[in-house]
Short mmCIF file of C-alpha atoms in Angstrom, two decimals:
data_model
loop_
_atom_site.label_atom_id
_atom_site.label_comp_id
_atom_site.label_asym_id
_atom_site.label_seq_id
_atom_site.Cartn_x
_atom_site.Cartn_y
_atom_site.Cartn_z
CA MET A 1 59.95 229.96 44.75
CA ASP A 2 59.43 227.11 47.28
CA ILE A 3 57.14 227.16 50.24
CA PRO A 4 59.50 227.56 53.09
CA ALA A 5 60.33 230.92 51.24
CA LEU A 6 57.10 231.98 51.29
CA VAL A 7 56.65 231.20 54.69
CA TYR A 8 59.78 233.00 55.56
CA ASN A 9 58.77 236.22 53.76
CA ASP A 10 55.09 235.96 54.84
CA VAL A 11 56.87 236.09 58.76
CA ASN A 12 59.03 238.42 57.66
CA TRP A 13 56.20 241.20 56.76
CA ARG A 14 54.15 240.55 59.69
CA ILE A 15 57.49 240.91 61.65
CA PHE A 16 57.98 244.21 59.93
CA THR A 17 54.55 245.29 60.28
CA VAL A 18 54.17 244.51 64.19
CA THR A 19 57.34 246.18 64.57
CA ALA A 20 56.12 249.46 62.35
CA ILE A 21 52.52 249.53 64.35
CA GLY A 22 54.78 249.11 67.54
CA PHE A 23 57.08 251.91 66.87
CA LEU A 24 54.20 254.20 66.03
CA LEU A 25 52.45 253.56 69.32
CA VAL A 26 55.57 254.21 71.19
CA SER A 27 56.22 257.21 69.48
CA ARG A 28 52.63 258.54 69.82
CA VAL A 29 52.84 257.67 73.50
CA VAL A 30 56.01 259.48 73.81
CA LYS A 31 54.64 262.47 71.84
CA LEU A 32 51.45 262.55 74.48
CA ALA A 33 53.76 261.98 77.38
CA ASN A 34 56.02 264.95 76.29
CA GLY A 35 52.88 267.00 75.32
CA LEU A 36 51.67 266.67 79.05
CA LYS A 37 55.03 267.89 80.23
CA ALA A 38 54.65 270.97 77.66
CA VAL A 39 51.38 271.96 79.56
CA ASN A 40 52.85 270.85 82.90
CA PHE A 41 49.72 268.29 83.30
CA LEU A 42 47.03 271.06 83.23
CA PRO A 43 43.78 269.39 82.83
CA GLY A 44 42.07 268.91 79.62
CA ILE A 45 41.46 266.87 76.69
CA ARG A 46 43.81 264.38 74.97
CA ILE A 47 42.88 264.20 71.10
CA PRO A 48 44.41 262.99 67.91
CA PHE A 49 44.76 266.31 66.37
CA GLN A 50 45.19 269.65 67.54
CA PRO A 51 42.06 271.82 66.69
CA LEU A 52 44.03 273.95 64.43
CA SER A 53 45.92 271.53 62.81
CA VAL A 54 45.36 270.64 59.28
CA MET A 55 43.86 267.23 59.82
CA GLY A 56 41.83 268.99 62.79
CA LEU A 57 40.58 271.49 60.18
CA ILE A 58 39.84 269.06 57.69
CA LEU A 59 37.90 266.19 59.46
CA PRO A 60 34.47 266.84 60.41
CA GLU A 61 33.89 267.90 64.37
CA SER A 62 33.10 265.08 66.65
CA PRO A 63 33.61 264.22 70.46
CA TRP A 64 37.30 263.21 69.09
CA ASN A 65 37.83 266.06 67.02
CA PRO A 66 36.53 269.39 68.30
CA GLY A 67 37.40 271.21 65.06
CA LEU A 68 37.68 274.71 64.69
CA LEU A 69 34.65 276.27 65.74
CA PHE A 70 34.41 273.86 69.06
CA THR A 71 34.70 276.92 71.43
CA TRP A 72 31.26 277.99 69.79
CA SER A 73 29.56 274.74 69.27
CA TRP A 74 30.21 273.32 72.54
CA ARG A 75 29.83 276.40 74.38
CA HIS A 76 26.40 275.24 76.04
CA THR A 77 26.83 271.45 75.82
CA ARG A 78 30.82 270.54 76.50
CA ASN A 79 32.00 273.59 77.83
CA LEU A 80 35.82 272.35 78.57
CA TYR A 81 36.10 275.82 80.89
CA GLU A 82 33.00 274.51 83.26
CA LEU A 83 34.27 270.67 82.79
CA TYR A 84 37.68 271.37 84.31
CA GLY A 85 36.80 273.97 86.56
CA ASN A 86 39.35 276.27 84.96
CA ASP A 87 39.74 279.65 82.77
CA THR A 88 42.75 277.88 81.03
CA VAL A 89 42.72 274.24 79.67
CA SER A 90 44.93 271.98 78.08
CA ILE A 91 44.48 270.31 74.51
CA VAL A 92 47.46 267.48 74.10
CA PRO A 93 47.38 265.84 70.51
CA TYR A 94 48.87 262.29 70.11
CA LEU A 95 48.82 262.01 66.46
CA SER A 96 49.26 265.80 64.91
CA GLY A 97 49.93 269.19 66.32
CA VAL A 98 51.38 270.54 69.30
CA PRO A 99 50.30 271.07 73.03
CA THR A 100 48.34 273.95 73.42
CA LEU A 101 46.59 275.88 76.06
CA TYR A 102 43.31 277.49 75.42
CA THR A 103 42.13 280.16 77.61
CA GLN A 104 39.04 282.50 78.38
CA SER A 105 41.11 284.52 80.98
CA LEU A 106 41.82 288.46 80.46
CA ASP A 107 44.86 287.69 83.13
CA VAL A 108 46.36 285.12 80.99
CA THR A 109 45.72 287.28 77.65
CA ARG A 110 47.67 289.99 78.97
CA GLN A 111 50.71 287.89 80.02
CA VAL A 112 50.73 286.42 76.58
CA VAL A 113 49.75 289.05 74.30
CA THR A 114 51.01 291.90 76.35
CA ALA A 115 54.07 291.07 78.35
CA GLY A 116 54.84 288.29 75.76
CA HIS A 117 55.13 290.55 73.18
CA ARG A 118 57.66 292.92 75.00
CA SER A 119 59.62 290.40 76.54
CA ALA A 120 59.76 288.20 73.52
CA THR A 121 58.63 285.31 75.09
CA PHE A 122 55.52 284.49 73.27
CA GLY A 123 55.05 285.65 69.47
CA LYS A 124 53.43 285.03 66.59
CA VAL A 125 52.89 281.24 65.05
CA ASP A 126 55.28 281.23 62.04
CA GLU A 127 53.07 278.78 60.17
CA LEU A 128 49.84 280.65 60.92
CA ASN A 129 51.37 284.20 60.23
CA ARG A 130 52.32 282.99 56.57
CA ALA A 131 48.84 283.86 55.58
CA LEU A 132 49.23 287.51 56.97
CA LEU A 133 52.57 287.84 54.40
CA PHE A 134 50.63 286.96 51.60
CA TRP A 135 50.66 290.71 50.23
CA GLY A 136 53.42 291.63 52.30
CA PRO A 137 55.13 292.60 55.82
CA SER A 138 52.56 294.53 57.67
CA VAL A 139 52.15 295.97 61.51
CA ALA A 140 49.68 292.89 61.95
CA SER A 141 52.55 290.26 60.55
CA THR A 142 55.83 291.75 61.97
CA GLU A 143 57.41 291.62 65.57
CA ARG A 144 59.22 293.78 68.12
CA ASP A 145 61.75 296.18 66.42
CA MET A 146 60.22 295.86 62.72
CA TRP A 147 56.49 296.06 64.34
CA LYS A 148 57.80 299.39 66.00
CA LYS A 149 58.83 300.33 62.69
CA HIS A 150 55.64 299.79 60.64
CA ARG A 151 53.52 301.22 63.61
CA ARG A 152 55.40 304.64 63.57
CA ILE A 153 54.49 305.15 59.80
CA VAL A 154 51.05 303.26 59.60
CA GLY A 155 49.83 304.86 62.92
CA PRO A 156 49.15 308.76 61.52
CA ALA A 157 47.47 307.96 58.89
CA PHE A 158 44.44 306.76 61.15
CA ASN A 159 43.43 310.12 62.30
CA ASN A 160 40.03 312.34 63.16
CA GLU A 161 40.60 313.46 59.28
CA THR A 162 40.61 310.03 58.34
CA TYR A 163 37.35 309.17 60.41
CA ALA A 164 35.48 312.53 59.28
CA LEU A 165 36.07 311.18 55.73
CA VAL A 166 34.68 307.70 56.50
CA TRP A 167 31.76 309.50 57.94
CA ALA A 168 30.73 311.64 55.19
CA SER A 169 31.42 308.72 52.74
CA SER A 170 29.04 306.71 54.58
CA GLN A 171 26.24 309.00 54.65
CA ASN A 172 27.03 309.92 50.78
CA LEU A 173 26.77 305.98 50.48
CA TYR A 174 23.60 305.59 52.10
CA ALA A 175 21.49 308.05 50.22
CA ASP A 176 23.39 306.21 46.80
CA MET A 177 22.20 302.79 48.40
CA LEU A 178 18.69 303.94 48.84
CA THR A 179 18.06 305.47 45.27
CA ALA A 180 20.20 302.33 43.79
CA GLU A 181 17.93 299.97 45.26
CA GLY A 182 14.65 301.53 45.11
CA TRP A 183 14.26 302.24 48.71
CA ASP A 184 13.41 306.14 48.45
CA ASP A 185 9.77 305.82 47.16
CA ARG A 186 8.85 302.52 49.28
CA ASN A 187 7.30 302.55 52.87
CA MET A 188 8.60 298.65 53.37
CA VAL A 189 11.47 296.56 52.16
CA ASP A 190 12.14 292.91 52.38
CA VAL A 191 15.95 291.97 52.42
CA SER A 192 16.42 288.31 52.28
CA SER A 193 19.99 288.80 53.34
CA VAL A 194 21.30 291.73 54.94
CA GLN A 195 25.05 290.71 54.15
CA ALA A 196 24.25 291.72 50.74
CA LEU A 197 23.92 295.17 51.40
CA THR A 198 26.47 295.65 54.55
CA LEU A 199 29.31 293.84 52.68
CA LYS A 200 28.90 295.84 49.53
CA PHE A 201 28.66 298.89 51.83
CA SER A 202 31.83 297.98 53.45
CA LEU A 203 33.72 297.17 50.47
CA ILE A 204 32.92 300.63 48.92
CA ILE A 205 34.11 302.46 52.00
CA ILE A 206 37.23 300.70 52.13
CA ALA A 207 37.87 301.42 48.64
CA THR A 208 37.17 304.86 48.79
CA CYS A 209 38.38 305.88 52.08
CA GLY A 210 41.31 303.54 52.27
CA PHE A 211 42.07 303.54 48.36
CA GLY A 212 40.57 306.56 47.42
CA LEU A 213 38.76 304.96 44.57
CA PRO A 214 35.81 307.03 43.33
CA TYR A 215 32.96 304.22 43.75
CA THR A 216 29.52 304.75 44.00
CA TRP A 217 26.97 302.07 44.68
CA VAL A 218 26.39 300.97 40.81
CA THR A 219 29.70 302.49 39.16
CA PRO A 220 32.82 301.03 39.96
CA PRO A 221 36.15 302.33 38.55
CA SER A 222 37.44 300.22 35.88
CA ASP A 223 40.83 299.09 35.08
CA GLY A 224 41.48 299.79 31.50
CA GLY A 225 37.96 298.14 30.56
CA LYS A 226 39.13 294.52 31.40
CA ILE A 227 38.47 294.15 34.81
CA THR A 228 36.88 296.53 37.30
CA ILE A 229 38.67 297.15 40.74
CA GLN A 230 35.37 296.21 42.44
CA GLU A 231 35.46 292.80 40.76
CA CYS A 232 39.25 292.44 41.84
CA LEU A 233 38.35 293.33 45.46
CA GLU A 234 35.08 291.09 45.72
CA THR A 235 37.34 288.01 44.06
CA ILE A 236 40.03 288.71 46.57
CA ALA A 237 37.45 288.66 49.44
CA ARG A 238 35.42 285.42 48.15
CA THR A 239 38.59 283.50 47.87
CA GLY A 240 40.77 284.44 50.91
CA VAL A 241 40.70 280.82 52.30
CA PHE A 242 42.19 279.67 49.15
CA THR A 243 44.85 282.48 49.37
CA ILE A 244 45.82 281.37 52.66
CA ALA A 245 45.66 277.59 52.01
CA ALA A 246 47.00 276.81 48.73
CA PRO A 247 50.58 275.76 47.86
CA GLY A 248 52.28 277.63 44.92
CA TRP A 249 51.55 275.11 42.43
CA ALA A 250 47.79 275.12 43.07
CA TRP A 251 47.78 278.75 41.28
CA LYS A 252 48.74 277.16 37.98
CA LEU A 253 45.97 274.32 38.02
CA PRO A 254 44.02 274.61 34.86
CA PHE A 255 40.76 275.64 36.09
CA LYS A 256 38.52 278.73 35.17
CA TRP A 257 38.16 280.07 38.53
CA ILE A 258 41.94 279.72 39.53
CA ARG A 259 42.71 281.51 36.36
CA GLN A 260 40.17 284.41 37.24
CA THR A 261 41.49 284.70 40.94
CA ARG A 262 45.12 285.03 39.82
CA ARG A 263 44.26 287.46 37.16
CA ALA A 264 42.16 289.45 39.85
CA TYR A 265 45.32 289.23 42.28
CA ASP A 266 47.82 290.06 39.77
CA SER A 267 45.34 293.23 38.73
CA MET A 268 44.87 294.42 42.10
CA ARG A 269 48.48 294.13 42.95
CA SER A 270 49.86 295.90 39.57
CA PHE A 271 46.99 299.01 40.18
CA ILE A 272 48.19 299.11 43.94
CA PHE A 273 52.13 299.06 42.70
CA THR A 274 50.79 302.01 40.22
CA GLN A 275 48.89 303.75 42.81
CA ILE A 276 51.96 304.22 45.06
CA GLN A 277 53.98 305.64 42.04
CA GLU A 278 51.03 308.27 41.10
CA ARG A 279 50.70 309.30 44.54
CA ARG A 280 54.63 310.25 45.26
CA GLU A 281 54.40 311.85 42.32
CA ALA A 282 51.30 314.07 43.16
CA LEU A 283 53.36 314.35 46.79
CA HIS A 284 56.17 316.29 44.91
CA ALA A 285 54.14 317.90 42.68
CA SER A 286 51.15 319.67 44.67
CA SER A 287 50.60 320.83 48.13
CA ASP A 288 47.18 319.38 48.28
CA ARG A 289 46.88 316.39 50.15
CA GLU A 290 44.43 313.02 49.59
CA LYS A 291 42.62 312.12 52.70
CA ASP A 292 42.25 308.26 52.20
CA VAL A 293 44.21 305.82 54.21
CA PHE A 294 46.49 304.80 51.20
CA SER A 295 47.74 308.14 50.41
CA ARG A 296 48.30 309.25 54.15
CA LEU A 297 50.42 306.13 54.19
CA VAL A 298 52.34 306.99 51.43
CA GLU A 299 52.97 310.82 52.70
CA ALA A 300 53.95 309.32 56.17
CA ASN A 301 56.22 306.88 54.58
CA GLU A 302 57.94 309.43 52.15
CA ALA A 303 58.65 311.64 55.04
CA GLU A 304 60.22 308.91 57.01
CA GLY A 305 62.76 308.37 53.98
CA GLY A 306 65.88 306.47 54.12
CA LYS A 307 66.25 303.03 55.86
CA MET A 308 63.28 303.75 58.03
CA ALA A 309 61.01 303.83 55.23
CA LEU A 310 58.68 300.89 54.11
CA LYS A 311 59.22 299.04 50.92
CA ASP A 312 56.57 299.15 48.37
CA ASP A 313 55.05 295.68 49.07
CA GLU A 314 55.27 297.00 52.87
CA LEU A 315 52.70 299.79 52.06
CA ILE A 316 50.61 297.11 50.14
CA GLY A 317 50.85 294.87 52.88
CA ASN A 318 49.60 297.16 55.69
CA VAL A 319 46.82 298.49 53.25
CA PHE A 320 45.17 295.27 52.94
CA SER A 321 46.11 293.86 56.55
CA LEU A 322 44.69 296.83 58.18
CA LEU A 323 41.70 297.88 55.67
CA PHE A 324 40.82 294.68 53.67
CA ALA A 325 40.64 292.44 56.95
CA GLY A 326 38.20 294.67 58.13
CA HIS A 327 36.09 294.67 55.53
CA GLU A 328 34.55 291.59 56.50
CA THR A 329 34.52 291.92 60.23
CA THR A 330 32.93 295.40 59.80
CA SER A 331 30.10 293.91 57.54
CA HIS A 332 29.22 290.86 59.40
CA THR A 333 29.19 292.69 62.62
CA LEU A 334 26.92 295.08 61.10
CA ALA A 335 24.57 292.54 59.98
CA ALA A 336 24.69 290.83 63.73
CA THR A 337 23.80 294.40 64.96
CA LEU A 338 20.69 294.77 62.62
CA GLY A 339 19.55 291.04 63.91
CA PHE A 340 19.80 291.57 67.29
CA LEU A 341 17.86 295.03 67.01
CA ALA A 342 15.07 293.78 64.85
CA LEU A 343 14.63 290.97 67.66
CA HIS A 344 14.84 293.28 70.54
CA GLU A 345 12.24 296.28 69.88
CA ASP A 346 12.75 297.83 73.32
CA ILE A 347 16.37 297.97 72.42
CA GLN A 348 15.80 299.36 69.17
CA ASP A 349 13.59 301.91 70.18
CA GLU A 350 15.65 302.99 72.94
CA VAL A 351 18.74 303.59 70.36
CA ALA A 352 16.41 305.10 67.83
CA ALA A 353 15.59 307.61 69.93
CA GLN A 354 18.75 308.55 70.68
CA VAL A 355 19.42 308.66 67.19
CA ILE A 356 16.42 311.10 66.50
CA GLU A 357 17.30 313.12 69.30
CA VAL A 358 20.68 313.83 68.37
CA ILE A 359 20.23 314.13 64.63
CA GLY A 360 16.53 314.59 64.00
CA GLU A 361 15.90 315.48 60.25
CA ARG A 362 18.97 317.27 59.62
CA GLU A 363 22.21 315.99 57.90
CA ALA A 364 24.35 313.69 60.13
CA LEU A 365 27.85 315.30 61.16
CA PHE A 366 30.69 313.31 62.32
CA GLU A 367 30.56 315.71 65.27
CA ASP A 368 27.57 313.58 66.44
CA TYR A 369 29.63 310.28 66.67
CA PRO A 370 30.20 310.82 70.50
CA LYS A 371 26.58 311.67 71.03
CA LEU A 372 25.48 308.34 69.89
CA ASP A 373 26.96 306.35 72.30
CA LYS A 374 23.87 303.84 72.65
CA VAL A 375 24.36 302.90 68.72
CA LEU A 376 28.13 302.17 69.12
CA ALA A 377 26.99 300.30 72.53
CA ALA A 378 24.66 298.02 70.25
CA PHE A 379 27.63 297.45 67.68
CA TYR A 380 29.81 296.43 70.32
CA GLU A 381 27.68 294.03 71.69
CA ALA A 382 26.89 292.36 68.37
CA ALA A 383 30.86 292.20 68.08
CA ARG A 384 30.86 290.71 71.54
CA MET A 385 28.45 287.86 70.88
CA PHE A 386 30.22 287.19 67.42
CA PRO A 387 33.77 288.15 67.80
CA SER A 388 35.07 288.12 63.97
CA GLY A 389 38.67 287.39 65.58
CA LEU A 390 38.09 283.83 66.93
CA PHE A 391 41.36 283.36 68.10
CA LEU A 392 44.88 285.24 69.33
CA VAL A 393 47.28 282.32 68.95
CA ARG A 394 51.04 282.98 70.41
CA GLU A 395 53.91 280.53 70.55
CA ALA A 396 56.20 280.61 73.70
CA LYS A 397 59.55 281.37 71.73
CA GLN A 398 61.80 280.04 74.66
CA ASP A 399 60.92 278.00 77.90
CA THR A 400 58.96 280.35 80.14
CA THR A 401 56.21 280.26 82.52
CA LEU A 402 52.64 281.35 83.19
CA THR A 403 50.67 282.69 86.11
CA LEU A 404 47.27 280.66 86.16
CA GLU A 405 44.34 279.87 88.46
CA VAL A 406 43.95 276.43 88.54
CA GLY A 407 41.24 274.95 91.21
CA GLY A 408 41.05 278.32 92.54
CA VAL A 409 44.70 278.13 93.42
CA ARG A 410 47.11 280.86 91.58
CA SER A 411 49.86 278.98 90.50
CA VAL A 412 52.91 279.71 88.36
CA ILE A 413 53.58 276.49 85.93
CA PRO A 414 56.59 276.35 83.56
CA ILE A 415 55.47 276.67 79.58
CA ARG A 416 58.02 274.64 77.40
CA LYS A 417 59.36 276.28 74.04
CA GLY A 418 57.04 275.55 70.99
CA THR A 419 53.79 275.35 73.38
CA HIS A 420 50.81 277.08 71.75
CA VAL A 421 48.34 279.38 73.97
CA ILE A 422 45.46 280.41 72.35
CA VAL A 423 43.07 283.24 73.59
CA ASP A 424 39.78 281.96 72.79
CA MET A 425 37.76 285.34 72.22
CA ILE A 426 34.40 283.49 72.37
CA GLY A 427 35.27 282.03 75.70
CA VAL A 428 36.32 285.14 76.95
CA GLN A 429 33.66 287.70 75.70
CA TYR A 430 31.15 284.99 76.95
CA ASN A 431 32.90 284.41 80.23
CA LEU A 432 31.05 285.13 83.22
CA LYS A 433 33.41 286.89 85.47
CA TYR A 434 33.31 289.86 82.62
CA PHE A 435 29.85 289.33 81.20
CA THR A 436 26.96 289.01 83.51
CA GLU A 437 24.08 287.03 81.28
CA PRO A 438 26.63 286.60 78.57
CA ASP A 439 24.01 285.17 76.03
CA GLU A 440 21.63 288.31 76.41
CA PHE A 441 22.12 290.94 73.84
CA ARG A 442 22.35 293.87 76.12
CA PRO A 443 24.19 297.00 74.70
CA SER A 444 23.86 298.88 77.86
CA ARG A 445 26.79 297.37 79.39
CA TRP A 446 28.81 299.60 76.61
CA TYR A 447 26.82 302.48 77.36
CA ALA A 448 28.81 305.39 78.13
CA LYS A 449 28.96 306.52 81.54
CA SER A 450 29.29 310.15 82.88
CA ASP A 451 32.40 311.26 84.56
CA SER A 452 32.44 312.22 88.22
CA ASP A 453 31.42 315.73 87.47
CA GLY A 454 28.80 314.78 85.57
CA GLN A 455 30.22 316.44 82.37
CA GLY A 456 30.80 314.81 79.36
CA LYS A 457 31.22 311.08 78.40
CA GLU A 458 34.08 308.32 78.38
CA ASP A 459 35.38 307.46 75.21
CA LEU A 460 34.25 303.83 74.46
CA THR A 461 36.28 304.00 71.16
CA GLU A 462 39.46 303.39 73.01
CA SER A 463 38.18 301.26 76.06
CA ASP A 464 40.47 298.28 77.01
CA GLY A 465 37.34 296.51 77.56
CA VAL A 466 35.92 296.15 74.46
CA THR A 467 38.18 292.93 73.60
CA ALA A 468 36.59 292.34 70.07
CA PHE A 469 39.21 294.28 68.58
CA GLY A 470 42.09 292.82 70.00
CA VAL A 471 44.00 293.00 73.33
CA GLY A 472 46.95 295.06 73.99
CA PRO A 473 49.52 297.18 72.04
CA ARG A 474 48.78 295.24 68.95
CA ALA A 475 44.87 295.62 69.26
CA CYS A 476 43.28 296.48 65.84
CA LEU A 477 44.47 299.86 64.57
CA GLY A 478 41.47 300.25 62.13
CA ARG A 479 38.83 300.31 65.14
CA LYS A 480 37.52 303.52 65.15
CA PHE A 481 37.51 303.31 61.25
CA SER A 482 35.11 300.42 61.63
CA THR A 483 33.03 301.89 64.28
CA THR A 484 32.65 305.23 62.55
CA GLU A 485 31.14 303.51 59.33
CA ALA A 486 28.93 301.27 61.65
CA VAL A 487 27.61 304.12 63.55
CA CYS A 488 26.56 306.35 60.93
CA LEU A 489 25.10 303.77 58.93
CA LEU A 490 23.20 302.20 61.67
CA SER A 491 22.37 305.78 62.98
CA LEU A 492 20.59 306.64 59.40
CA LEU A 493 19.02 303.23 59.06
CA LEU A 494 17.35 303.74 62.51
CA ARG A 495 16.29 307.02 61.95
CA ASP A 496 14.58 306.18 58.83
CA TRP A 497 13.58 302.72 59.38
CA ARG A 498 11.95 300.16 62.05
CA ILE A 499 13.73 296.89 61.27
CA GLU A 500 11.91 293.59 61.78
CA PRO A 501 12.82 289.78 61.50
CA LEU A 502 11.56 288.76 57.94
CA LEU A 503 10.11 285.48 59.44
CA ALA A 504 10.10 282.56 57.09
CA PRO A 505 6.64 280.37 56.23
CA ARG A 506 6.54 277.23 58.48
CA ALA A 507 3.41 275.57 56.56
CA SER A 508 -0.06 276.44 55.31
CA ALA A 509 -2.80 275.85 57.37
CA GLY A 510 -6.32 275.24 55.31
CA GLY A 511 -5.24 275.17 51.92
CA ALA A 512 -2.97 276.88 49.16
CA LYS A 513 -5.23 280.17 49.09
CA SER A 514 -5.21 280.77 52.67
CA SER A 515 -2.04 282.83 54.47
CA PRO A 516 1.36 280.72 55.15
CA VAL A 517 1.94 280.19 58.89
CA LEU A 518 4.97 282.13 59.51
CA GLU A 519 7.81 280.95 61.87
CA THR A 520 7.80 282.61 65.57
CA ARG A 521 10.33 285.08 66.21
CA GLU A 522 11.94 282.75 68.61
CA GLU A 523 12.69 280.30 66.04
CA TRP A 524 13.59 283.15 63.43
CA HIS A 525 16.19 283.60 66.50
CA ALA A 526 17.52 279.95 66.53
CA ARG A 527 17.27 279.55 62.82
CA VAL A 528 19.45 283.01 62.07
CA MET A 529 21.36 283.95 64.67
CA GLU A 530 24.20 281.39 64.76
CA ALA A 531 27.66 281.44 64.09
CA THR A 532 29.32 280.48 60.38
CA MET A 533 33.10 280.76 59.43
CA GLY A 534 34.10 282.60 56.35
CA LEU A 535 37.61 284.23 56.57
CA THR A 536 36.17 285.38 59.91
CA LEU A 537 33.22 284.66 62.41
CA GLY A 538 30.23 285.93 61.56
CA VAL A 539 26.24 285.45 61.83
CA LYS A 540 24.42 283.77 59.05
CA ASN A 541 22.74 285.21 56.44
CA VAL A 542 20.09 287.71 58.18
CA PRO A 543 16.41 288.42 56.25
CA LEU A 544 14.95 291.42 57.80
CA ARG A 545 12.22 293.66 56.71
CA PHE A 546 12.59 297.60 57.10
CA ILE A 547 9.35 299.56 57.62
CA ARG A 548 9.54 303.27 57.12
CA ARG A 549 9.35 305.38 60.29
CA MET A 550 6.27 308.18 59.58
CA GLY A 551 7.67 310.84 61.56
#
């Protein structure tokens, strides 16, 4: 090729490159302009990637890439709501993702989650909803008429008989745990991570009360000697992120842990299908009824019959979305509650005094649950400070409007179809409009109040003010399942043990033989009581010391 031809080709490539770059820049400017129009130019930040987009999640957090947990990590340093003076702000990406509103307003939350659900103007985001469909359609993943169908069948499985079973099982498991862990004959126990106990405790309660499996602390049921159901459940809990994010081909990769994961999921699915058939047969063969949630769900479904009955995969989807999702959330909130009580001795003493007054040395009864409102309040306060459900994400399914307070003035602004609205639960639960001194652990904000006649107390279990379990008609159905387990376990622990932070050594003063200098409680608080993200938001590993109460 001669020189002129080379020059000609080089010029062509330069023109092509400049044109491509120019086209890319113009397209991004157009995307940004359209995004700003979609959110009606509401104040906020303009960044390359929406925080929940693939690139936003993969890349490390930075000023230009907030990441998944920015509403937690920025809440004291770069709080967007304070920065722009509004409870609702916009995030408009110019490279990847859709225009989004983040809100810490309960008024906006109700417009989107409650009214939006009824009017079909807002709904779940299809891409994010696929994670909920892994095991099958459920009350958590369906919309409107299908949701009503699922809700009608699933709802009756959660009743006082179920909660009484949860209470009795929690009490028996507590005694089993003390014996198996060697606490019975010890006056002081150090636990390097209390999550090791709360995760196992919650998993066994899910297995026994959710699935009717004969679990003990040390002897899980076996699946024909090949793999235990406990191993299946633990694998499912550990690999949840892979399950949600991995494409189909990734399950066929020749890695040992992927084969083990696939085996656990296949075994669990096969086991549950077998359980469905066995419980159907038992329903027709005997008038005796099992009390676990799964059996009640099958029973309610059989009673429904016809076109209104759920398919087998829908039964499985509901059990896993309601119970298995609650395993990690309950266990992490229990760990946070114990950590906060260890730090706040005065609050611990106050709550423990109520436990001792109500239960004393006798067996704890399910009838004691409503009297232990201070225990429940401590659990609710930990759930407020570490909300497991980080976000409620909704998409505008049509062009619509929202009523917002912008610059102190209530305004109706248009919202374009496809715009995302993210209810920031950290923002809501740290919002000064709803909670004074939100960074303080203050269970008293949840204490049940006597009614106008001074008789009885309000039931916090169903209080709309407790937003940690969701908002509106689609709030978590498993809420009282979780709180019953938590109140029982916390009450028994507080009755029998004083809880202290397990302080780490900082340095050695005066040589190896001298006693190590321990971190302060304030340093323990800063080191331990921080958020971490697994399947849900939780607290970091919490090291605690349990000291037996001597009467």
